[in-house]
């Protein structure tokens, strides 16, 4: 009954909607008319006489609002893609850089001042290895190796000066040889015959020394080898008197005599540079050592000499002093402690600037 | 899947990419029925203006946020409109005034006056019905939707709508009778 009524009602409503009169519709369902009449009357009351009017301006205003919203979203999207997201990313990267500067790079810069036997010394050496690996040209690599060789000597001197026991490795010119007691680059080295690899270096010749510094300031060499062929010695020999002085002066006093050393040393060592580099079979680090020779013997000549050597053989004495003071401070600092501090500070400020740059650059982007 | 459903899917896909012509088409297709529905239920043109427009903005936001309609677009839009109407009644008390001028049929003013009165009684009686029943009456008779269209808008089957409209009109009839008795006494 109920199902029939529901179906009849649905049909009746559709008939009304199609335009039939209430009486005509009810006439189709005589037995249900009594139930259907009030319901169909309710339907008639519920139906508006005419379809509800939709004001055109309402529809137009709504469409305008919708499309305006779409434009807003598009703009937000674009901003998100280019500006905002990029900006926050840059902020995050900047933050990361700052954090790195404070942690990782901080350690690295702190390690710059470390000496053999100290906790951060390993970090210092790893950083150097990385720097060498990242050198973009053989010239840059050679220059770095020079710098690092100079550092080794500075470190060895600092260790000896501090009266510490620590492993040292350095390259220096052999100055005197009295039995097993050698003076190399101003350092007192005990060289047992067994420690000498190959032909013993003659006075005036460069030697790579590996050994242990003791608290009494003596270095016990476990390995000493000559760098550069013996033939280099004569050429180097005339320089030898000059170099120790240059070395002594550069180590103790200032750059004043250095220009003189500059002129002499490159000529002597530069030609030999290529040859021993390739022939020395031992460590790869030996390669640029002739250039390092310059470093060791005349601190001032370090950087100026090779650059000059590339362009013209006679190194200009004028640019050398003007450039060298900086290089000298960085690479061959006289006092180990001072030098290390200088390095540390330099790195620190560099990092600070880097962080600022990261923060500044994205700001104008949006 | 019907051709309309396929068209609708393509339309929604374009609309989600903020394609203006797709959005305008959705608006053009459905604005009238949403407006009429809200007007029928609230009897206020300014409320109909606001809520109908808001329905489409919410549709766009939802689509853009990657939440496309899971039922039909019509069902989704009416679902939003329903929620907006419910919110409206929660904040603004129902007014038992006659339907606005927008309902008027200027062609036959006398019949209109009579009908207006009857419609006002229906509107006064509607709140006593269940929400589903109110929606069914509004869609089926206020909007003049067919059973199928009503089914789509409410997300139900046509058979369910046939039963629902019957129960709704029964309830409306009783409420109108009660109203009539109340006004007589």
Coordinates of N, CA and C in Angstrom, one line a residue, chain A residues 79 82-95 97 353-366:
Chain A
X79 N 54.1 33.3 -6.8 CA 55.0 33.8 -5.8 C 55.6 32.6 -5.0
X82 N 58.4 31.1 -7.4 CA 59.6 31.9 -7.6 C 60.1 32.5 -6.3
X83 N 59.2 33.3 -5.8 CA 59.6 34.2 -4.7 C 59.7 33.5 -3.3
X84 N 58.5 33.3 -2.8 CA 58.4 32.9 -1.4 C 59.2 31.6 -1.1
X85 N 58.9 30.6 -1.9 CA 59.6 29.3 -1.7 C 61.1 29.5 -1.8
X86 N 61.5 30.2 -2.9 CA 62.9 30.5 -3.1 C 63.5 31.2 -2.0
X87 N 62.7 32.2 -1.4 CA 63.2 33.0 -0.4 C 63.4 32.2 0.9
X88 N 62.4 31.4 1.2 CA 62.5 30.6 2.4 C 63.7 29.6 2.2
X89 N 63.8 29.1 1.0 CA 64.9 28.1 0.8 C 66.2 28.8 1.0
X90 N 66.3 30.0 0.4 CA 67.5 30.8 0.6 C 67.8 31.1 2.1
X91 N 66.7 31.4 2.8 CA 66.8 31.6 4.2 C 67.4 30.3 4.9
X92 N 66.8 29.2 4.5 CA 67.2 28.0 5.1 C 68.7 27.7 4.8
X93 N 69.0 27.9 3.5 CA 70.4 27.6 3.1 C 71.3 28.6 3.9
X94 N 70.9 29.8 4.0 CA 71.7 30.8 4.7 C 71.9 30.3 6.2
X95 N 70.8 29.9 6.8 CA 70.8 29.4 8.1 C 71.8 28.2 8.2
X97 N 74.3 27.6 6.3 CA 75.6 28.1 6.1 C 76.1 28.6 7.4
X353 N 81.0 36.9 6.5 CA 80.6 37.5 5.3 C 79.7 36.6 4.4
X354 N 80.1 35.4 4.3 CA 79.4 34.5 3.5 C 77.9 34.4 4.0
X355 N 77.8 34.2 5.3 CA 76.4 34.1 5.9 C 75.6 35.4 5.5
X356 N 76.2 36.5 5.7 CA 75.5 37.8 5.4 C 75.1 37.8 3.9
X357 N 76.0 37.4 3.1 CA 75.6 37.4 1.7 C 74.4 36.5 1.4
X358 N 74.4 35.4 2.0 CA 73.3 34.5 1.7 C 72.0 35.1 2.1
X359 N 72.0 35.8 3.2 CA 70.8 36.4 3.7 C 70.4 37.6 2.8
X360 N 71.4 38.3 2.4 CA 71.1 39.5 1.6 C 70.6 39.2 0.2
X361 N 71.2 38.3 -0.4 CA 70.9 38.1 -1.8 C 69.4 37.8 -2.1
X362 N 68.8 36.9 -1.3 CA 67.4 36.6 -1.7 C 66.4 37.7 -1.4
X363 N 66.7 38.6 -0.5 CA 65.8 39.6 -0.1 C 65.3 40.4 -1.3
X364 N 66.2 40.9 -2.2 CA 65.6 41.7 -3.3 C 64.9 40.9 -4.3
X365 N 65.1 39.5 -4.3 CA 64.6 38.7 -5.4 C 63.0 38.9 -5.5
X366 N 62.2 38.7 -4.4 CA 60.8 38.7 -4.7 C 60.3 40.0 -5.3

